[in-house]
PDB file of C-alpha atoms and ligand atoms in Angstrom:
ATOM      1  CA  MET A1212      59.219  -2.749 -27.821  1.00 94.00           C
ATOM      2  CA  ASN A1213      55.443  -2.966 -27.743  1.00 97.00           C
ATOM      3  CA  VAL A1214      53.021  -0.261 -28.882  1.00 98.00           C
ATOM      4  CA  SER A1215      52.309   0.909 -25.324  1.00 98.00           C
ATOM      5  CA  ASP A1216      56.009   1.459 -24.688  1.00 98.00           C
ATOM      6  CA  ALA A1217      56.502   3.246 -27.992  1.00 98.00           C
ATOM      7  CA  ILE A1218      53.590   5.597 -27.220  1.00 98.00           C
ATOM      8  CA  ALA A1219      54.825   6.192 -23.678  1.00 98.00           C
ATOM      9  CA  GLN A1220      58.424   6.865 -24.707  1.00 98.00           C
ATOM     10  CA  ARG A1221      57.864   8.963 -27.821  1.00 98.00           C
ATOM     11  CA  ARG A1222      58.446  12.636 -27.423  1.00 98.00           C
ATOM     12  CA  SER A1223      59.274  15.496 -29.720  1.00 98.00           C
ATOM     13  CA  THR A1224      63.036  15.705 -30.093  1.00 98.00           C
ATOM     14  CA  ARG A1225      64.503  19.116 -30.872  1.00 98.00           C
ATOM     15  CA  ASP A1226      68.209  18.388 -30.924  1.00 98.00           C
ATOM     16  CA  PHE A1227      69.608  15.575 -33.079  1.00 98.00           C
ATOM     17  CA  LEU A1228      73.008  14.019 -33.537  1.00 98.00           C
ATOM     18  CA  PRO A1229      74.374  14.347 -37.083  1.00 97.00           C
ATOM     19  CA  ASP A1230      74.658  10.543 -37.344  1.00 98.00           C
ATOM     20  CA  ALA A1231      73.171   9.234 -40.576  1.00 98.00           C
ATOM     21  CA  VAL A1232      70.134   6.954 -40.661  1.00 98.00           C
ATOM     22  CA  ALA A1233      70.406   4.175 -43.241  1.00 96.00           C
ATOM     23  CA  VAL A1234      68.061   4.668 -46.199  1.00 95.00           C
ATOM     24  CA  ASP A1235      66.833   1.095 -45.783  1.00 97.00           C
ATOM     25  CA  VAL A1236      65.703   1.872 -42.242  1.00 98.00           C
ATOM     26  CA  VAL A1237      63.773   4.945 -43.403  1.00 98.00           C
ATOM     27  CA  ARG A1238      62.232   2.985 -46.258  1.00 98.00           C
ATOM     28  CA  ASP A1239      61.205   0.194 -43.890  1.00 98.00           C
ATOM     29  CA  ILE A1240      59.561   2.657 -41.477  1.00 98.00           C
ATOM     30  CA  LEU A1241      57.613   4.295 -44.290  1.00 98.00           C
ATOM     31  CA  ASP A1242      56.639   0.995 -45.859  1.00 98.00           C
ATOM     32  CA  ARG A1243      55.181  -0.236 -42.575  1.00 98.00           C
ATOM     33  CA  ALA A1244      53.587   3.150 -41.792  1.00 98.00           C
ATOM     34  CA  LEU A1245      51.622   2.856 -45.043  1.00 98.00           C
ATOM     35  CA  ARG A1246      49.463   0.282 -43.247  1.00 98.00           C
ATOM     36  CA  ALA A1247      47.773   3.233 -41.502  1.00 98.00           C
ATOM     37  CA  PRO A1248      44.001   3.160 -41.889  1.00 98.00           C
ATOM     38  CA  SER A1249      42.264   5.836 -43.944  1.00 98.00           C
ATOM     39  CA  GLY A1250      38.610   6.480 -44.607  1.00 98.00           C
ATOM     40  CA  GLY A1251      37.598   4.634 -47.789  1.00 98.00           C
ATOM     41  CA  ASN A1252      41.233   3.506 -48.001  1.00 98.00           C
ATOM     42  CA  LEU A1253      41.993   6.740 -49.886  1.00 98.00           C
ATOM     43  CA  GLN A1254      45.550   6.808 -48.507  1.00 98.00           C
ATOM     44  CA  PRO A1255      45.572  10.556 -49.124  1.00 98.00           C
ATOM     45  CA  TRP A1256      49.194  11.125 -48.102  1.00 98.00           C
ATOM     46  CA  ASN A1257      52.377  12.045 -49.889  1.00 98.00           C
ATOM     47  CA  VAL A1258      55.790  12.489 -48.383  1.00 98.00           C
ATOM     48  CA  TYR A1259      59.121  13.804 -49.650  1.00 98.00           C
ATOM     49  CA  VAL A1260      62.103  12.353 -47.811  1.00 98.00           C
ATOM     50  CA  LEU A1261      65.195  14.537 -47.851  1.00 98.00           C
ATOM     51  CA  SER A1262      68.704  13.564 -46.867  1.00 98.00           C
ATOM     52  CA  GLY A1263      72.275  14.536 -47.707  1.00 97.00           C
ATOM     53  CA  ASP A1264      72.696  17.317 -50.245  1.00 98.00           C
ATOM     54  CA  ALA A1265      68.963  17.638 -50.893  1.00 98.00           C
ATOM     55  CA  LYS A1266      68.208  18.328 -47.236  1.00 98.00           C
ATOM     56  CA  ASP A1267      71.157  20.709 -46.991  1.00 98.00           C
ATOM     57  CA  ARG A1268      69.981  22.628 -50.074  1.00 98.00           C
ATOM     58  CA  LEU A1269      66.525  23.086 -48.648  1.00 98.00           C
ATOM     59  CA  VAL A1270      67.886  24.159 -45.276  1.00 98.00           C
ATOM     60  CA  GLU A1271      70.230  26.656 -46.964  1.00 97.00           C
ATOM     61  CA  ALA A1272      67.431  28.039 -49.149  1.00 97.00           C
ATOM     62  CA  VAL A1273      65.219  28.683 -46.126  1.00 98.00           C
ATOM     63  CA  ALA A1274      68.108  30.152 -44.133  1.00 96.00           C
ATOM     64  CA  ALA A1275      68.729  32.598 -46.979  1.00 96.00           C
ATOM     65  CA  ARG A1276      65.049  33.620 -47.016  1.00 96.00           C
ATOM     66  CA  LEU A1277      64.719  33.976 -43.237  1.00 93.00           C
ATOM     67  CA  ALA A1278      66.361  37.415 -43.106  1.00 89.00           C
ATOM     68  CA  THR A1279      63.770  38.943 -45.429  1.00 93.00           C
ATOM     69  CA  HIS A1280      60.888  36.684 -44.370  1.00 93.00           C
ATOM     70  CA  PRO A1281      61.335  36.135 -40.598  1.00 89.00           C
ATOM     71  CA  ARG A1282      57.856  34.619 -40.361  1.00 91.00           C
ATOM     72  CA  GLY A1283      58.100  32.612 -43.542  1.00 95.00           C
ATOM     73  CA  GLU A1284      56.175  33.007 -46.750  1.00 96.00           C
ATOM     74  CA  GLY A1285      52.751  32.207 -45.341  1.00 92.00           C
ATOM     75  CA  ALA A1286      51.163  28.829 -44.773  1.00 94.00           C
ATOM     76  CA  GLU A1287      48.521  27.449 -47.107  1.00 94.00           C
ATOM     77  CA  TYR A1288      46.226  26.716 -44.168  1.00 95.00           C
ATOM     78  CA  ASP A1289      45.678  28.045 -40.629  1.00 95.00           C
ATOM     79  CA  ILE A1290      48.254  26.210 -38.522  1.00 96.00           C
ATOM     80  CA  TYR A1291      46.232  27.178 -35.448  1.00 96.00           C
ATOM     81  CA  PRO A1292      42.703  28.558 -35.430  1.00 96.00           C
ATOM     82  CA  PRO A1293      42.847  32.354 -35.348  1.00 94.00           C
ATOM     83  CA  GLY A1294      41.856  33.579 -31.866  1.00 95.00           C
ATOM     84  CA  LEU A1295      42.517  30.248 -30.178  1.00 97.00           C
ATOM     85  CA  THR A1296      40.371  29.978 -27.029  1.00 98.00           C
ATOM     86  CA  GLU A1297      40.831  28.180 -23.712  1.00 97.00           C
ATOM     87  CA  PRO A1298      41.871  25.564 -22.766  1.00 97.00           C
ATOM     88  CA  TYR A1299      43.923  25.250 -25.957  1.00 97.00           C
ATOM     89  CA  ARG A1300      45.632  28.637 -25.612  1.00 97.00           C
ATOM     90  CA  THR A1301      47.026  27.766 -22.204  1.00 97.00           C
ATOM     91  CA  ARG A1302      48.130  24.316 -23.303  1.00 98.00           C
ATOM     92  CA  ARG A1303      50.069  25.828 -26.192  1.00 97.00           C
ATOM     93  CA  TYR A1304      51.586  28.523 -23.993  1.00 96.00           C
ATOM     94  CA  ARG A1305      52.500  26.009 -21.286  1.00 97.00           C
ATOM     95  CA  VAL A1306      54.447  23.622 -23.526  1.00 98.00           C
ATOM     96  CA  GLY A1307      56.290  26.599 -25.020  1.00 96.00           C
ATOM     97  CA  GLU A1308      57.261  27.852 -21.572  1.00 96.00           C
ATOM     98  CA  MET A1309      58.404  24.372 -20.515  1.00 97.00           C
ATOM     99  CA  MET A1310      60.500  24.065 -23.644  1.00 97.00           C
ATOM    100  CA  TYR A1311      62.193  27.465 -23.268  1.00 97.00           C
ATOM    101  CA  GLU A1312      62.889  26.672 -19.631  1.00 97.00           C
ATOM    102  CA  LYS A1313      64.731  23.514 -20.699  1.00 97.00           C
ATOM    103  CA  LEU A1314      66.647  25.601 -23.204  1.00 97.00           C
ATOM    104  CA  GLY A1315      67.509  28.155 -20.521  1.00 96.00           C
ATOM    105  CA  ILE A1316      65.908  30.948 -22.544  1.00 96.00           C
ATOM    106  CA  ALA A1317      64.055  33.632 -20.580  1.00 95.00           C
ATOM    107  CA  ARG A1318      60.554  34.763 -21.548  1.00 90.00           C
ATOM    108  CA  GLU A1319      61.717  38.279 -22.431  1.00 94.00           C
ATOM    109  CA  ASP A1320      64.600  37.063 -24.600  1.00 96.00           C
ATOM    110  CA  LYS A1321      62.671  37.216 -27.855  1.00 93.00           C
ATOM    111  CA  ALA A1322      65.804  37.051 -30.004  1.00 93.00           C
ATOM    112  CA  ALA A1323      66.944  33.777 -28.413  1.00 95.00           C
ATOM    113  CA  ARG A1324      63.438  32.335 -28.722  1.00 94.00           C
ATOM    114  CA  LEU A1325      63.324  33.236 -32.389  1.00 92.00           C
ATOM    115  CA  MET A1326      66.753  31.714 -32.888  1.00 92.00           C
ATOM    116  CA  HIS A1327      65.611  28.449 -31.342  1.00 94.00           C
ATOM    117  CA  PHE A1328      62.427  28.514 -33.414  1.00 95.00           C
ATOM    118  CA  ALA A1329      64.519  28.946 -36.564  1.00 95.00           C
ATOM    119  CA  ARG A1330      66.218  25.620 -35.739  1.00 97.00           C
ATOM    120  CA  ASN A1331      62.988  24.037 -36.982  1.00 98.00           C
ATOM    121  CA  TYR A1332      64.254  24.969 -40.437  1.00 98.00           C
ATOM    122  CA  GLY A1333      67.391  22.927 -39.992  1.00 98.00           C
ATOM    123  CA  PHE A1334      65.244  19.958 -38.912  1.00 98.00           C
ATOM    124  CA  PHE A1335      66.925  20.487 -35.512  1.00 98.00           C
ATOM    125  CA  GLY A1336      70.081  18.958 -36.969  1.00 98.00           C
ATOM    126  CA  ALA A1337      68.418  15.661 -37.964  1.00 98.00           C
ATOM    127  CA  PRO A1338      69.904  13.827 -40.954  1.00 98.00           C
ATOM    128  CA  ILE A1339      66.466  13.123 -42.431  1.00 98.00           C
ATOM    129  CA  GLY A1340      63.779  15.702 -43.144  1.00 98.00           C
ATOM    130  CA  MET A1341      60.336  14.837 -44.415  1.00 98.00           C
ATOM    131  CA  ILE A1342      57.680  17.052 -45.973  1.00 98.00           C
ATOM    132  CA  PHE A1343      54.063  15.864 -46.020  1.00 98.00           C
ATOM    133  CA  THR A1344      51.645  17.073 -48.651  1.00 98.00           C
ATOM    134  CA  MET A1345      48.121  16.200 -49.650  1.00 98.00           C
ATOM    135  CA  ASP A1346      45.856  16.679 -52.653  1.00 98.00           C
ATOM    136  CA  ARG A1347      43.914  19.933 -52.130  1.00 98.00           C
ATOM    137  CA  GLN A1348      40.564  18.300 -52.851  1.00 98.00           C
ATOM    138  CA  MET A1349      40.841  16.432 -49.525  1.00 98.00           C
ATOM    139  CA  GLY A1350      38.805  17.540 -46.538  1.00 96.00           C
ATOM    140  CA  GLU A1351      38.923  17.254 -42.754  1.00 96.00           C
ATOM    141  CA  GLY A1352      38.525  13.482 -42.769  1.00 96.00           C
ATOM    142  CA  GLN A1353      41.592  13.001 -44.918  1.00 98.00           C
ATOM    143  CA  TRP A1354      43.713  15.361 -42.790  1.00 97.00           C
ATOM    144  CA  VAL A1355      43.050  12.923 -39.961  1.00 98.00           C
ATOM    145  CA  ASP A1356      44.170  10.039 -42.190  1.00 98.00           C
ATOM    146  CA  LEU A1357      47.433  11.842 -42.873  1.00 98.00           C
ATOM    147  CA  GLY A1358      47.864  12.273 -39.120  1.00 98.00           C
ATOM    148  CA  LEU A1359      47.433   8.553 -38.583  1.00 98.00           C
ATOM    149  CA  PHE A1360      50.122   7.864 -41.174  1.00 98.00           C
ATOM    150  CA  MET A1361      52.446  10.303 -39.429  1.00 98.00           C
ATOM    151  CA  GLU A1362      51.805   8.771 -36.016  1.00 98.00           C
ATOM    152  CA  ASN A1363      52.749   5.375 -37.412  1.00 98.00           C
ATOM    153  CA  ILE A1364      56.043   6.875 -38.561  1.00 99.00           C
ATOM    154  CA  LEU A1365      56.684   8.395 -35.120  1.00 98.00           C
ATOM    155  CA  LEU A1366      56.044   5.097 -33.334  1.00 98.00           C
ATOM    156  CA  LEU A1367      57.954   2.926 -35.804  1.00 98.00           C
ATOM    157  CA  ALA A1368      60.904   5.287 -35.464  1.00 98.00           C
ATOM    158  CA  GLU A1369      60.684   5.022 -31.684  1.00 98.00           C
ATOM    159  CA  GLU A1370      60.730   1.238 -31.961  1.00 98.00           C
ATOM    160  CA  ARG A1371      64.025   1.497 -33.846  1.00 98.00           C
ATOM    161  CA  GLY A1372      65.667   3.763 -31.285  1.00 98.00           C
ATOM    162  CA  LEU A1373      65.186   6.774 -33.540  1.00 98.00           C
ATOM    163  CA  ALA A1374      63.766  10.138 -32.541  1.00 98.00           C
ATOM    164  CA  THR A1375      61.344  12.439 -34.309  1.00 98.00           C
ATOM    165  CA  CYS A1376      59.683  15.820 -34.287  1.00 98.00           C
ATOM    166  CA  ALA A1377      56.594  16.595 -36.333  1.00 98.00           C
ATOM    167  CA  GLN A1378      56.989  20.122 -37.700  1.00 98.00           C
ATOM    168  CA  GLU A1379      54.071  22.141 -38.967  1.00 98.00           C
ATOM    169  CA  SER A1380      56.478  25.094 -38.900  1.00 98.00           C
ATOM    170  CA  TRP A1381      57.531  23.937 -42.362  1.00 98.00           C
ATOM    171  CA  ALA A1382      54.095  24.891 -43.703  1.00 98.00           C
ATOM    172  CA  VAL A1383      55.143  28.555 -43.864  1.00 98.00           C
ATOM    173  CA  TRP A1384      57.782  27.736 -46.489  1.00 98.00           C
ATOM    174  CA  ALA A1385      55.420  26.284 -49.079  1.00 97.00           C
ATOM    175  CA  GLN A1386      56.764  28.626 -51.769  1.00 96.00           C
ATOM    176  CA  THR A1387      60.400  27.608 -51.267  1.00 97.00           C
ATOM    177  CA  LEU A1388      59.419  23.953 -50.904  1.00 98.00           C
ATOM    178  CA  ARG A1389      57.558  24.154 -54.198  1.00 97.00           C
ATOM    179  CA  ALA A1390      60.571  25.757 -55.884  1.00 97.00           C
ATOM    180  CA  LEU A1391      62.868  22.912 -54.807  1.00 98.00           C
ATOM    181  CA  LEU A1392      60.667  19.820 -54.620  1.00 98.00           C
ATOM    182  CA  PRO A1393      58.345  18.323 -57.244  1.00 98.00           C
ATOM    183  CA  ILE A1394      55.186  19.190 -55.285  1.00 98.00           C
ATOM    184  CA  PRO A1395      52.218  19.451 -57.657  1.00 97.00           C
ATOM    185  CA  ASP A1396      50.298  22.767 -57.524  1.00 96.00           C
ATOM    186  CA  ASP A1397      47.148  20.929 -56.534  1.00 97.00           C
ATOM    187  CA  HIS A1398      48.821  19.540 -53.414  1.00 98.00           C
ATOM    188  CA  ILE A1399      48.934  21.433 -50.132  1.00 98.00           C
ATOM    189  CA  VAL A1400      52.028  21.471 -47.909  1.00 98.00           C
ATOM    190  CA  PHE A1401      50.941  20.254 -44.479  1.00 97.00           C
ATOM    191  CA  CYS A1402      53.906  19.503 -42.277  1.00 97.00           C
ATOM    192  CA  GLY A1403      57.530  18.520 -41.907  1.00 98.00           C
ATOM    193  CA  LEU A1404      59.127  15.831 -39.783  1.00 98.00           C
ATOM    194  CA  ALA A1405      62.659  15.510 -38.446  1.00 98.00           C
ATOM    195  CA  LEU A1406      64.044  11.999 -38.048  1.00 98.00           C
ATOM    196  CA  GLY A1407      67.342  10.889 -36.577  1.00 98.00           C
ATOM    197  CA  TYR A1408      69.127  10.029 -33.362  1.00 98.00           C
ATOM    198  CA  ALA A1409      68.403  12.205 -30.342  1.00 98.00           C
ATOM    199  CA  ASN A1410      71.288  14.106 -28.805  1.00 98.00           C
ATOM    200  CA  PRO A1411      71.309  12.496 -25.346  1.00 98.00           C
ATOM    201  CA  ASP A1412      73.073  15.509 -23.821  1.00 98.00           C
ATOM    202  CA  ALA A1413      70.580  18.148 -24.943  1.00 98.00           C
ATOM    203  CA  PRO A1414      68.361  19.336 -22.058  1.00 98.00           C
ATOM    204  CA  VAL A1415      65.581  20.250 -24.529  1.00 98.00           C
ATOM    205  CA  ASN A1416      65.180  16.552 -25.314  1.00 98.00           C
ATOM    206  CA  THR A1417      64.261  15.823 -21.698  1.00 98.00           C
ATOM    207  CA  LEU A1418      61.043  17.813 -22.038  1.00 98.00           C
ATOM    208  CA  ARG A1419      58.095  15.710 -20.994  1.00 98.00           C
ATOM    209  CA  SER A1420      55.025  17.617 -22.150  1.00 98.00           C
ATOM    210  CA  GLU A1421      51.886  17.527 -20.042  1.00 98.00           C
ATOM    211  CA  ARG A1422      48.531  16.028 -20.914  1.00 98.00           C
ATOM    212  CA  ALA A1423      45.081  16.936 -19.711  1.00 98.00           C
ATOM    213  CA  PRO A1424      43.699  14.261 -17.376  1.00 98.00           C
ATOM    214  CA  LEU A1425      41.476  11.558 -18.807  1.00 98.00           C
ATOM    215  CA  GLU A1426      38.432  13.035 -17.002  1.00 97.00           C
ATOM    216  CA  ASP A1427      38.800  16.296 -18.985  1.00 96.00           C
ATOM    217  CA  ILE A1428      38.744  14.501 -22.311  1.00 97.00           C
ATOM    218  CA  VAL A1429      36.746  11.316 -22.005  1.00 98.00           C
ATOM    219  CA  THR A1430      33.062  11.000 -21.216  1.00 97.00           C
ATOM    220  CA  PHE A1431      32.066   7.460 -20.382  1.00 98.00           C
ATOM    221  CA  ILE A1432      28.372   6.879 -20.960  1.00 97.00           C
ATOM    222  CA  ASP A1433      26.710   3.650 -19.986  1.00 96.00           C
ATOM    223  CA  ARG A1434      23.133   4.806 -19.816  1.00 96.00           C
ATOM    224  CA  ILE A1435      20.973   7.380 -21.574  1.00 96.00           C
ATOM    225  CA  ASP A1436      17.611   8.291 -20.072  1.00 95.00           C
ATOM    226  CA  VAL A1437      15.098   9.654 -22.550  1.00 87.00           C
TER     227      VAL A1437
HETATM  228  C1  FMN B1503      51.253  17.985 -36.559  1.00 80.25           C
HETATM  229  C2  FMN B1503      52.273  18.454 -35.561  1.00 80.25           C
HETATM  230  C3  FMN B1503      53.075  19.526 -35.864  1.00 80.25           C
HETATM  231  C4  FMN B1503      54.064  19.970 -34.976  1.00 80.25           C
HETATM  232  N1  FMN B1503      54.899  21.006 -35.326  1.00 80.25           N
HETATM  233  C5  FMN B1503      55.938  21.344 -34.526  1.00 80.25           C
HETATM  234  C6  FMN B1503      56.891  22.297 -34.950  1.00 80.25           C
HETATM  235  O1  FMN B1503      56.798  22.886 -36.023  1.00 80.25           O
HETATM  236  N2  FMN B1503      57.945  22.559 -34.153  1.00 80.25           N
HETATM  237  C7  FMN B1503      58.104  21.929 -32.941  1.00 80.25           C
HETATM  238  O2  FMN B1503      59.101  22.203 -32.261  1.00 80.25           O
HETATM  239  N3  FMN B1503      57.208  21.021 -32.517  1.00 80.25           N
HETATM  240  C8  FMN B1503      56.147  20.700 -33.274  1.00 80.25           C
HETATM  241  N4  FMN B1503      55.255  19.727 -32.892  1.00 80.25           N
HETATM  242  C9  FMN B1503      55.462  19.042 -31.606  1.00 80.25           C
HETATM  243  C10 FMN B1503      54.424  19.436 -30.566  1.00 80.25           C
HETATM  244  O3  FMN B1503      54.769  20.669 -30.000  1.00 80.25           O
HETATM  245  C11 FMN B1503      54.398  18.328 -29.522  1.00 80.25           C
HETATM  246  O4  FMN B1503      53.907  17.146 -30.134  1.00 80.25           O
HETATM  247  C12 FMN B1503      53.525  18.626 -28.324  1.00 80.25           C
HETATM  248  O5  FMN B1503      53.999  19.757 -27.624  1.00 80.25           O
HETATM  249  C13 FMN B1503      53.477  17.431 -27.372  1.00 80.25           C
HETATM  250  O6  FMN B1503      54.793  17.072 -26.986  1.00 80.25           O
HETATM  251  P1  FMN B1503      55.403  15.641 -27.297  1.00 80.25           P
HETATM  252  O7  FMN B1503      55.372  15.418 -28.770  1.00 80.25           O
HETATM  253  O8  FMN B1503      56.824  15.709 -26.788  1.00 80.25           O
HETATM  254  O9  FMN B1503      54.584  14.633 -26.569  1.00 80.25           O
HETATM  255  C14 FMN B1503      54.239  19.304 -33.743  1.00 80.25           C
HETATM  256  C15 FMN B1503      53.411  18.212 -33.439  1.00 80.25           C
HETATM  257  C16 FMN B1503      52.455  17.797 -34.331  1.00 80.25           C
HETATM  258  C17 FMN B1503      51.597  16.591 -33.990  1.00 80.25           C
END
């Protein structure tokens, strides 16, 4: 598989088979992903890879907290800008609607929507869960670097026939994550990531999210008159 195919095929998977992924495969993906570029070569990323009992313990701990904290414990950063404006608001709304349509959940069925959302905290059934953190001294530039590292992981997984879902929803469980994982206080919890084999029979996995056309994003400039 070449890079173009991996980019074209990758999608966020929200229903995984329980089938295990060999540790060596995960290690290989991460080892290669570490070749991601970063400004000044800071490599400002850290990742905790959870499987087996460790993943189950985390999932159970969050499930136990969900009843009293339905919206989590609070993220350590704004997952979305407060008061998100257009066109971003509509893009976010649109992908949500498309996803719930695939799931057969109506707009007014808030309970079912919440129940699906809570599946984030089971890594959508994936056998591997990752949590990404970063030293708090890092700024915007380094958040981008972390994103590049994550994208490498998504594409390398795709190349191996594995599926993924990046999950910033994990950011709201920083307190529980800190209680269970050796995350230093001076590191911020950014994001989770589910990794495993996609359930081929799950309609939600057929979601093909939209993209704004090139003309809306890219400005080609070949001449500047001053
Ligand atoms: C940093 C990041 C965090 C995300 N967090 C979540 C999440 O918590 N839950 C979820 O279901 N999808 C999450 N997504 C998936 C996005 O919704 C998805 O990438 C977007 O809708 C585009 O769809 P695609 O990945 O299938 O192309 C996240 C994606 C990124 C890049």
